[in-house]
Coordinates of C-alpha atoms and ligand atoms in Angstrom, one line a residue:
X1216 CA 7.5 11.9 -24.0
X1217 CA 10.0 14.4 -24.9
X1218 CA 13.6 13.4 -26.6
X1219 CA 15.7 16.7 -26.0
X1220 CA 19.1 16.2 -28.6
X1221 CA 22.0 17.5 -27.6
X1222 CA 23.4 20.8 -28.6
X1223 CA 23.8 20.8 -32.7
X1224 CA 23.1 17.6 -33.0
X1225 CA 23.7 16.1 -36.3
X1226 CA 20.6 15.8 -39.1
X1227 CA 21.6 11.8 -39.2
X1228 CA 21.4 11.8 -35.1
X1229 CA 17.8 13.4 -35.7
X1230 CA 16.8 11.3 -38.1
X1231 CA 17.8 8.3 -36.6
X1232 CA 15.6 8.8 -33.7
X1233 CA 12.6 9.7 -36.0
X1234 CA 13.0 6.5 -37.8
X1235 CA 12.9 4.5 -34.7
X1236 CA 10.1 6.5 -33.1
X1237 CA 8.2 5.6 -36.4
X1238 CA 8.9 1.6 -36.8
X1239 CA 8.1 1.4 -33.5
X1240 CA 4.5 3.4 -34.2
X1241 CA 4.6 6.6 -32.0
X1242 CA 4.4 9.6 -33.8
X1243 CA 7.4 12.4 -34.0
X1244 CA 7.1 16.3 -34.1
X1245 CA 10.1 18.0 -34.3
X1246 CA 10.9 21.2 -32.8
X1247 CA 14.5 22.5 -34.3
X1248 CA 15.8 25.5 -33.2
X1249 CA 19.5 26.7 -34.3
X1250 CA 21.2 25.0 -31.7
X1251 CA 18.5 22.7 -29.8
X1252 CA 16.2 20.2 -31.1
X1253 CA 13.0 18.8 -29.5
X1254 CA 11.4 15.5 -30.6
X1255 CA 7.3 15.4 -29.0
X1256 CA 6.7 11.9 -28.7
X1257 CA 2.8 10.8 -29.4
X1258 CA 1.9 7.5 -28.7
X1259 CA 0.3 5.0 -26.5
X1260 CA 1.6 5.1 -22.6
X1261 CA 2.3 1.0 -23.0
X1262 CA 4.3 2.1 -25.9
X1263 CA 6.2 5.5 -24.9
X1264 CA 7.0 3.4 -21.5
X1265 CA 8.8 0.2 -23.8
X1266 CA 10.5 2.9 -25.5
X1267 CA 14.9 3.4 -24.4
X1268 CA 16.2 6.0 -26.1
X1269 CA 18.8 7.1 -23.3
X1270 CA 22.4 6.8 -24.6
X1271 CA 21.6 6.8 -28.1
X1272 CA 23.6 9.3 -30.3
X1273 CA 22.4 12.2 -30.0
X1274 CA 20.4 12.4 -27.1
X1275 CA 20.8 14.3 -23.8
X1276 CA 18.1 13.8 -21.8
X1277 CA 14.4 11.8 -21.9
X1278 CA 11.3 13.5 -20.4
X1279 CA 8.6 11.5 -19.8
X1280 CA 5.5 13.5 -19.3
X1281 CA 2.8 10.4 -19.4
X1282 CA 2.6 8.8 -15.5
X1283 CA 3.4 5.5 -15.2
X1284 CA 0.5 4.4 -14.0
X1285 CA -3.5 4.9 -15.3
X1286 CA -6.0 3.1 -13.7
X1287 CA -5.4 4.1 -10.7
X1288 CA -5.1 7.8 -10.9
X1289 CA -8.3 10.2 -10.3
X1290 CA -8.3 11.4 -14.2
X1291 CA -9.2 7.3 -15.0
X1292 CA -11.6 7.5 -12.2
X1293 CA -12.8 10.5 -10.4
X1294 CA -14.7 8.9 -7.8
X1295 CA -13.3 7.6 -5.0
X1296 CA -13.3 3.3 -5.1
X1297 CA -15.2 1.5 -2.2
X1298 CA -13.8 -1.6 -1.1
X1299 CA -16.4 -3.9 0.1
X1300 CA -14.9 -6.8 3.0
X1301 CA -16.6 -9.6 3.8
X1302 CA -20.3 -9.2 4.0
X1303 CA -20.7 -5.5 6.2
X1304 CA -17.7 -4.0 6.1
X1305 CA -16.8 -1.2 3.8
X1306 CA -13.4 1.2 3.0
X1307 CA -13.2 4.7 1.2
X1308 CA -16.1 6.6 -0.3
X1309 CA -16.5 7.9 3.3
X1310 CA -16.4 4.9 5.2
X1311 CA -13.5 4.5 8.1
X1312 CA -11.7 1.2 8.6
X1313 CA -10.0 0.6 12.1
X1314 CA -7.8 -2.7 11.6
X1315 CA -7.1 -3.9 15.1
X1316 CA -5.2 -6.8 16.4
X1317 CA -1.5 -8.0 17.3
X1318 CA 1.5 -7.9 15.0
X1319 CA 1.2 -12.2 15.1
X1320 CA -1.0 -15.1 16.1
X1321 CA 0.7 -16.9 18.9
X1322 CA -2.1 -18.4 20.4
X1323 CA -5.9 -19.1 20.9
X1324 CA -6.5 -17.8 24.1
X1325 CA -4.4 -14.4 22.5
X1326 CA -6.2 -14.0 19.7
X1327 CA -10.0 -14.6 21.4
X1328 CA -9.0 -12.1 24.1
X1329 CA -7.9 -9.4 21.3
X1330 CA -10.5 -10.1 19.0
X1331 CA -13.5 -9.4 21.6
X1332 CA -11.7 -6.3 22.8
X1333 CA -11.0 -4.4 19.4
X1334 CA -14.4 -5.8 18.8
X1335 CA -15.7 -4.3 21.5
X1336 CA -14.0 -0.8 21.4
X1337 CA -15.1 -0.6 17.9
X1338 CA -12.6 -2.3 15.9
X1339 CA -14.3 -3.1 11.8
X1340 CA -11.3 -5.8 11.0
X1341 CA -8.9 -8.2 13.2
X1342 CA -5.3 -7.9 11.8
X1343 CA -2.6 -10.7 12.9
X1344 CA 0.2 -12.4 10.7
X1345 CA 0.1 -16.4 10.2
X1346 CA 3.5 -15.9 8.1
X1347 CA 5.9 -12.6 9.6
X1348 CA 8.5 -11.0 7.4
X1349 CA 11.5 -10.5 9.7
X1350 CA 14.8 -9.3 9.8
X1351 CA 16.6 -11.7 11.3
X1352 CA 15.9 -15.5 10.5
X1353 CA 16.4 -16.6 13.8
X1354 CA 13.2 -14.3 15.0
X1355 CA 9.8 -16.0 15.4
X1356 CA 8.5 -16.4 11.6
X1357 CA 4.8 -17.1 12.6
X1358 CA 2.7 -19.9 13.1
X1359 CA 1.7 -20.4 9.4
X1360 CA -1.1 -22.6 8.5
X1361 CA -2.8 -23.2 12.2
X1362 CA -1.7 -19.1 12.8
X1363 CA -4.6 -18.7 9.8
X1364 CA -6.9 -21.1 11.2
X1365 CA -7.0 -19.2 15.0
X1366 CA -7.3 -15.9 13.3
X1367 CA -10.5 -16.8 11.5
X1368 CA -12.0 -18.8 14.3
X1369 CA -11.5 -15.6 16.5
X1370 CA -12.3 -13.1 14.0
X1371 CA -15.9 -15.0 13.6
X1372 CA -16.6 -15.3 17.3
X1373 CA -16.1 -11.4 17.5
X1374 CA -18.1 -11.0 14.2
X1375 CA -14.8 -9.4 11.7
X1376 CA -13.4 -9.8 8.8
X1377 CA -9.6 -10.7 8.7
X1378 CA -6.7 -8.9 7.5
X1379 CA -3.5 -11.1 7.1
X1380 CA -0.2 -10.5 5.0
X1381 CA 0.7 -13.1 2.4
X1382 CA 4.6 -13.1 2.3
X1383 CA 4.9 -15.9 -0.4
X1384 CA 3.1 -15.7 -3.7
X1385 CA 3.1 -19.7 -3.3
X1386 CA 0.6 -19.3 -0.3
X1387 CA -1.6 -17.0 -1.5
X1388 CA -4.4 -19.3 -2.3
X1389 CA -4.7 -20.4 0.9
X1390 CA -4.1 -17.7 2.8
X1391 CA -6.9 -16.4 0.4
X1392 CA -8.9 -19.3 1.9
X1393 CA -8.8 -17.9 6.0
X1394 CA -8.7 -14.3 4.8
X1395 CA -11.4 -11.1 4.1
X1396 CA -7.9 -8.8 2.8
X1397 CA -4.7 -10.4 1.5
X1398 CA -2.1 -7.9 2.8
X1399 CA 1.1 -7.4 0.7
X1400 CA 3.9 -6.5 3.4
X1401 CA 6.6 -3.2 2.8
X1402 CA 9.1 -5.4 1.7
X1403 CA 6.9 -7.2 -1.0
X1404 CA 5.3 -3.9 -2.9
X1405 CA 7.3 -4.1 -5.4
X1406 CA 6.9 -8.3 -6.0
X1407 CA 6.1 -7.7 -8.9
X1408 CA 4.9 -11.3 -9.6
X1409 CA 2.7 -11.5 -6.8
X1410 CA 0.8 -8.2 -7.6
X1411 CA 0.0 -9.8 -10.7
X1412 CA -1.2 -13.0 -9.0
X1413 CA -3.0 -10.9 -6.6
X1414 CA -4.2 -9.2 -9.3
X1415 CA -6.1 -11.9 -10.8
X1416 CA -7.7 -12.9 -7.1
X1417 CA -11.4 -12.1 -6.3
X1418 CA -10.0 -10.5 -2.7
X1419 CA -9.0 -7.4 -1.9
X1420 CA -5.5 -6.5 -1.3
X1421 CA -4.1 -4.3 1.3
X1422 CA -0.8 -2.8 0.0
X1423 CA 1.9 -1.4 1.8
X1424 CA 4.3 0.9 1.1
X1425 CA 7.6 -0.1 0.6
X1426 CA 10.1 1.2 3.1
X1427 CA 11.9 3.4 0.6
X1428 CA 9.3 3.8 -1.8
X1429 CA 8.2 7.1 -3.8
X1430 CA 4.5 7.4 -3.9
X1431 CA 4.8 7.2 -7.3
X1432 CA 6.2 3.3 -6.9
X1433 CA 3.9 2.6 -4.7
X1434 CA 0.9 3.9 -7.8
X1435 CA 2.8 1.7 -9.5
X1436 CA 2.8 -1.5 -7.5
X1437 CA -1.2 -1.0 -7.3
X1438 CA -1.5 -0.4 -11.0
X1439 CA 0.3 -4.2 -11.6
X1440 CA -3.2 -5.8 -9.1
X1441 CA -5.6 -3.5 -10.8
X1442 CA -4.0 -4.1 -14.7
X1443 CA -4.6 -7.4 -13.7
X1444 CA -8.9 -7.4 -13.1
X1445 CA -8.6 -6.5 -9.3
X1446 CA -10.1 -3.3 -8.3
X1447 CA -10.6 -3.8 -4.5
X1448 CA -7.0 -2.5 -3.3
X1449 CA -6.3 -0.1 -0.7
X1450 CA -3.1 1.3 -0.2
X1451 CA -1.3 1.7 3.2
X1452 CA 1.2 4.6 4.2
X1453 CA 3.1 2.5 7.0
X1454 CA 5.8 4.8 7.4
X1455 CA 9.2 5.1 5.5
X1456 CA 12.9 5.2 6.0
X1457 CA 14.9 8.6 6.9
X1458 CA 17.9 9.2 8.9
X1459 CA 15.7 10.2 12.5
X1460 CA 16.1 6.9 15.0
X1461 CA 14.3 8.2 17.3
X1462 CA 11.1 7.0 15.6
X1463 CA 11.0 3.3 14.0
X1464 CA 10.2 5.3 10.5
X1465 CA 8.9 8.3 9.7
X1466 CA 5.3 8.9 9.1
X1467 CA 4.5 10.2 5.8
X1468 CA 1.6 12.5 6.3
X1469 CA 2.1 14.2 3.4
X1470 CA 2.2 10.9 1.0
X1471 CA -1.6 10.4 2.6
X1472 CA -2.6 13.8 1.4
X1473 CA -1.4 13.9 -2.1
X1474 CA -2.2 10.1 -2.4
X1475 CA -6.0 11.2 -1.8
X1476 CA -5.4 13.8 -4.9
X1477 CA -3.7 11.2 -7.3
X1478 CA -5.7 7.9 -6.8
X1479 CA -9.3 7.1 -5.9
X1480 CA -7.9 4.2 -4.1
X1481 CA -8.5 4.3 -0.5
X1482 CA -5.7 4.5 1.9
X1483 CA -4.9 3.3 5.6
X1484 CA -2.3 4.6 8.1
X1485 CA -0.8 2.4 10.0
X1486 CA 0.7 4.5 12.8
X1487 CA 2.3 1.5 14.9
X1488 CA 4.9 0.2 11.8
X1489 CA 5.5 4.1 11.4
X1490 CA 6.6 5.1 14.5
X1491 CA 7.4 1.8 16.4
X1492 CA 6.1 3.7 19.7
X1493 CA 3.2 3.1 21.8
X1494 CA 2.7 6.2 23.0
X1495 CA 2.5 7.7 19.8
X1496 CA -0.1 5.8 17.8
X1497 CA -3.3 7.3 19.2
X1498 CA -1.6 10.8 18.6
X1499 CA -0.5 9.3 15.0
X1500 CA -3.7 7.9 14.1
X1501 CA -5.5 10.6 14.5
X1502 CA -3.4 13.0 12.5
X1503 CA -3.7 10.4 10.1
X1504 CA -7.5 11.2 10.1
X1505 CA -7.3 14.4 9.7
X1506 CA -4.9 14.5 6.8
X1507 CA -7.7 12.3 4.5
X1508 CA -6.9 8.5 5.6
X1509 CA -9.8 6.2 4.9
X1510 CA -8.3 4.1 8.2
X1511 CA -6.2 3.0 10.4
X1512 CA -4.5 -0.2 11.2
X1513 CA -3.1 -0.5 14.8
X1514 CA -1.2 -3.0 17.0
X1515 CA -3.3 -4.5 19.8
X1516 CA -2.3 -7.4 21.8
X1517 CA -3.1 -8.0 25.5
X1518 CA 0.0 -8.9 26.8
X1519 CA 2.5 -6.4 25.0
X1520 CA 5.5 -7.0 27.6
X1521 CA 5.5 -11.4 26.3
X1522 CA 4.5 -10.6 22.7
X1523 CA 6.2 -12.7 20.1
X1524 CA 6.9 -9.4 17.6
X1525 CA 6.5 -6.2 17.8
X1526 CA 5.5 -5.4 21.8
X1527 CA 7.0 -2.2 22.1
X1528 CA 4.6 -0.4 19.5
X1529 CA 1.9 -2.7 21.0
X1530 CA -1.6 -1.2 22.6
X1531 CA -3.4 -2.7 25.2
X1532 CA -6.7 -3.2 24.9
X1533 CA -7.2 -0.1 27.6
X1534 CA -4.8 2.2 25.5
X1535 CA -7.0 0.8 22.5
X1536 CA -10.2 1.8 23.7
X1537 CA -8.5 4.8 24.1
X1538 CA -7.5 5.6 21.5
X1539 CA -11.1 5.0 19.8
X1540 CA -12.3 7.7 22.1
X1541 CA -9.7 10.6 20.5
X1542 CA -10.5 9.1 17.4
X1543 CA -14.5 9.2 17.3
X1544 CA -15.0 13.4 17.1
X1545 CA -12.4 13.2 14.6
X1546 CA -14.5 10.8 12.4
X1547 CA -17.4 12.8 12.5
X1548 CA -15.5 16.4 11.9
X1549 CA -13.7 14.8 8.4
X1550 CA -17.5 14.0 7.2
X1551 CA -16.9 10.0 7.7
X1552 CA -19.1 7.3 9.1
X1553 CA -17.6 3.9 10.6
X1554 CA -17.1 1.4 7.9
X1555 CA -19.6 -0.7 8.7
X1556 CA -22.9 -1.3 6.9
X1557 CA -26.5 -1.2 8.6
Ligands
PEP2057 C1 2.7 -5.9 9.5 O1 1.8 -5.2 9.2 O2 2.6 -6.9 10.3 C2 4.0 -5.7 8.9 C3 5.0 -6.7 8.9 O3 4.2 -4.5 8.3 P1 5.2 -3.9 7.2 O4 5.1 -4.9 6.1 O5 4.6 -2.6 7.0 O6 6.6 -3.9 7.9
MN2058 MN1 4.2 -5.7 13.4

């Protein structure tokens, strides 16, 4: 951390800094030019980030040079993290997850149909929400317990794991019960007391970006799980806020790219949240490939037009199959295999 003093500021100004910096155990090198001086702050990142010297007298301006975040970044660990799910399913490292299923459970005969088709086409996980975060509190909220229940019963008859969002640190346990991948929603990345309880669960997590997030923020929301004993987290680029309406958000490709430089965490696109369109998720997806995702997570239900949430960006299980086709060269020209394991 830097501490840049104002112009001439006074010895006592200096000092007074230098004492604090001291009882509070960093160490203080002073660079003092004629009219500017520098403070180089040495120290533990725990300890440089409890540190508030902004608007003390004196000082014009903080730099802090140490990231936020550690054990998530490439320098802690070079090598990419692979996130095992359920008994054959892998993520990162090489390995391609395709999450497929419908935005929420409604129903049996719903999720059997979806689960056998994304199955089929080549789905590795079944994706649904028991408990949906929506805007308006008079919109369907999800089917809760029995919403977890179908999911699992489905996922197991088409032989996948099971993604599903917990939206209430209270639940996670049992959601954790039904579930393969606890998925914390955009508007819960930066809860910061459920990242700690996630953190301290023997599942892995699924985080998505918040929807005006920095990737930086979003580091930090997966350094609270990993500070906390979890390792297994992959990150999910779900699109973020900007003023275009023509699209539901606006795909961060860019955020996939230099997230694959800055952690070893794996991450997923999910190109159905991003753009709210149907007939721009297969297109989506696979420039999501190509720009270094580990995944993809995708809408599928088989009735889009009387869907509960979410129809609009909603593939059949036609367009999904689809989709799978565009996506297969793809896999194989980025040097991946399908995450599953022989
Ligand atoms: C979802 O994946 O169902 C969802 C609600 O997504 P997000 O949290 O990204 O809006
Ligand atoms: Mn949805």
């Amino acid at each position: 951390m830097l501490v840049v003093m104002r112009d001439h500021a006074s010895q006592s100004e200096i000092d007074h800094v230098v004492d604090l910096l001291t009882e509070a155990g960093a160490q203080a090198h002073l660079s003092q030019g004629e009219v500017k001086t520098i403070i180089g702050v040495i120290g533990e990142r725990e300890l440089i980030y409890s540190l508030d010297f902004e608007g003390l007298a004196g000082v014009e301006e903080v730099i802090r040079v140490l990231k936020p975040y550690k054990l998530v970044g490439r320098d802690f660990q070079p090598e990419d993290t692979v996130v095992r799910v359920g008994a054959h399913f892998v993520v990162g490292g090489g390995a391609l997850a395709v999450i497929a299923g419908p935005c929420s459970v409604e129903s049996e005969e719903q999720m059997v149909t979806v689960a056998k088709a994304v199955a089929a086409a080549g789905a590795t996980m079944l994706r649904g929400g028991a408990y949906k975060p929506r805007t308006s509190p008079y919109a369907f909220q999800g089917m809760g317990e029995e919403g977890l229940k179908l999911l699992r019963e489905a996922a197991n008859e088409a032989g996948l794991p099971v993604v599903t969002e917990v939206l209430d640190v209270r639940d996670a346990e049992k959601v954790a019960e039904w579930a393969d991948v606890l998925q914390v929603g955009a508007r819960n990345m930066q809860n910061f007391m459920m990242l700690e309880e996630l953190g301290s669960m023997a599942k892995p997590i699924l985080l998505k970006r918040g929807l005006s997030a920095t990737i930086a923020e979003l580091l930090s929301a997966a350094e609270y799980i990993l500070k906390g004993g979890n390792r297994d987290v992959m990150l999910c680029e779900r699109g973020i806020r900007t003023f275009e309406t023509y699209t539901r958000n606006t795909l961060d490709l860019a955020a996939v790219a230099a997230l694959k430089q800055l952690t070893h965490l794996p991450v997923i696109v999910d190109p159905s949240h991003a753009t709210g369109r149907r007939d721009l998720v297969a297109v989506m997806s696979r420039a999501g490939i190509v720009a270094g995702a580990d995944g993809i997570m995708v809408e599928v239900h088989h009735d889009p037009e009387h869907a509960k949430c979410d129809g609009p960006q909603s593939l059949t299980p036609a367009d999904f199959q689809e989709l799978m086709r565009g996506v297969q060269p793809l896999v194989e020209l980025s040097g991946k295999h399908m995450g599953w394991e022989e």
